[in-house]
């Protein structure tokens, strides 16, 4: 989350594409598509990892997110229509 979209293109290989959507983005898309979330499991960093994350600069593109949203490493959703 340190890089702008333009800067990120340099590091984001088409062979191993990585989007930078956050947990809240996925949640919003799921609900907008008409699904109901039955279970939601975000995965968080360890306290030591979180300390490191707090020291990293965040690009302006990601300042709209809370730190709690930015720190989520991954998540699982169980949905129903």
Short mmCIF file of C-alpha atoms in Angstrom, two decimals:
data_model
loop_
_atom_site.label_atom_id
_atom_site.label_comp_id
_atom_site.label_asym_id
_atom_site.label_seq_id
_atom_site.Cartn_x
_atom_site.Cartn_y
_atom_site.Cartn_z
CA UNK A 1 0.00 0.00 0.00
CA UNK A 2 3.07 2.19 -0.29
CA UNK A 3 2.81 2.67 -4.03
CA UNK A 4 0.45 4.50 -6.36
CA UNK A 5 -1.40 2.50 -9.02
CA UNK A 6 1.14 3.65 -11.60
CA UNK A 7 4.12 2.66 -9.45
CA UNK A 8 2.53 -0.70 -8.59
CA UNK A 9 2.30 -1.68 -12.28
CA UNK A 10 6.09 -1.97 -12.29
CA UNK A 11 6.01 -4.68 -9.60
CA UNK A 12 2.78 -6.48 -10.47
CA UNK A 13 3.64 -9.19 -12.97
CA UNK A 14 0.93 -10.43 -15.34
CA UNK A 15 2.17 -13.95 -14.54
CA UNK A 16 1.40 -13.50 -10.85
CA UNK A 17 -1.11 -10.66 -10.73
CA UNK A 18 -1.98 -9.26 -7.31
CA UNK A 19 -4.85 -6.87 -6.83
CA UNK A 20 -4.82 -4.46 -3.93
CA UNK A 21 -8.45 -4.64 -2.89
CA UNK A 22 -8.99 -4.59 0.83
CA UNK A 23 -11.32 -6.67 2.99
CA UNK A 24 -13.89 -3.87 3.05
CA UNK A 25 -13.86 -3.74 -0.78
CA UNK A 26 -14.63 -7.45 -1.05
CA UNK A 27 -17.32 -7.16 1.62
CA UNK A 28 -19.00 -4.29 -0.25
CA UNK A 29 -18.89 -6.16 -3.59
CA UNK A 30 -20.37 -9.29 -2.00
CA UNK A 31 -23.26 -7.37 -0.46
CA UNK A 32 -23.82 -5.30 -3.62
CA UNK A 33 -24.08 -8.53 -5.63
CA UNK A 34 -26.94 -9.60 -3.39
CA UNK A 35 -25.20 -12.23 -1.30
CA UNK A 36 -25.65 -12.64 2.43
CA UNK A 37 -22.50 -13.20 4.47
CA UNK A 38 -22.96 -16.21 6.73
CA UNK A 39 -19.41 -16.27 8.02
CA UNK A 40 -16.49 -13.89 7.70
CA UNK A 41 -12.98 -14.74 8.83
CA UNK A 42 -10.30 -12.08 8.40
CA UNK A 43 -6.67 -13.08 9.04
CA UNK A 44 -4.60 -10.62 11.04
CA UNK A 45 -0.86 -10.16 11.46
CA UNK A 46 0.94 -11.12 14.63
CA UNK A 47 1.59 -8.28 17.09
CA UNK A 48 5.19 -8.12 15.85
CA UNK A 49 4.08 -7.90 12.22
CA UNK A 50 1.53 -5.25 13.13
CA UNK A 51 4.26 -3.14 14.73
CA UNK A 52 6.21 -3.24 11.47
CA UNK A 53 3.12 -2.42 9.41
CA UNK A 54 2.49 0.66 11.53
CA UNK A 55 5.88 2.06 10.50
CA UNK A 56 5.33 1.74 6.75
CA UNK A 57 4.28 4.76 4.72
CA UNK A 58 0.82 4.52 3.17
CA UNK A 59 0.26 6.01 -0.28
CA UNK A 60 -2.47 8.63 -0.61
CA UNK A 61 -4.58 6.13 -2.63
CA UNK A 62 -5.02 4.02 0.53
CA UNK A 63 -5.51 6.73 3.15
CA UNK A 64 -9.31 6.25 2.94
CA UNK A 65 -8.94 2.87 4.65
CA UNK A 66 -8.61 2.40 8.37
CA UNK A 67 -5.47 0.75 9.68
CA UNK A 68 -7.63 -2.16 10.86
CA UNK A 69 -8.73 -2.74 7.25
CA UNK A 70 -5.23 -2.30 5.81
CA UNK A 71 -3.67 -4.79 8.19
CA UNK A 72 -5.89 -7.73 7.17
CA UNK A 73 -3.68 -10.26 5.41
CA UNK A 74 -6.48 -12.32 3.87
CA UNK A 75 -9.97 -13.51 4.57
CA UNK A 76 -12.56 -16.20 3.95
CA UNK A 77 -16.24 -15.60 3.37
CA UNK A 78 -19.08 -18.10 3.48
CA UNK A 79 -22.02 -16.74 1.46
CA UNK A 80 -25.57 -17.55 0.49
CA UNK A 81 -27.78 -15.99 -2.14
#
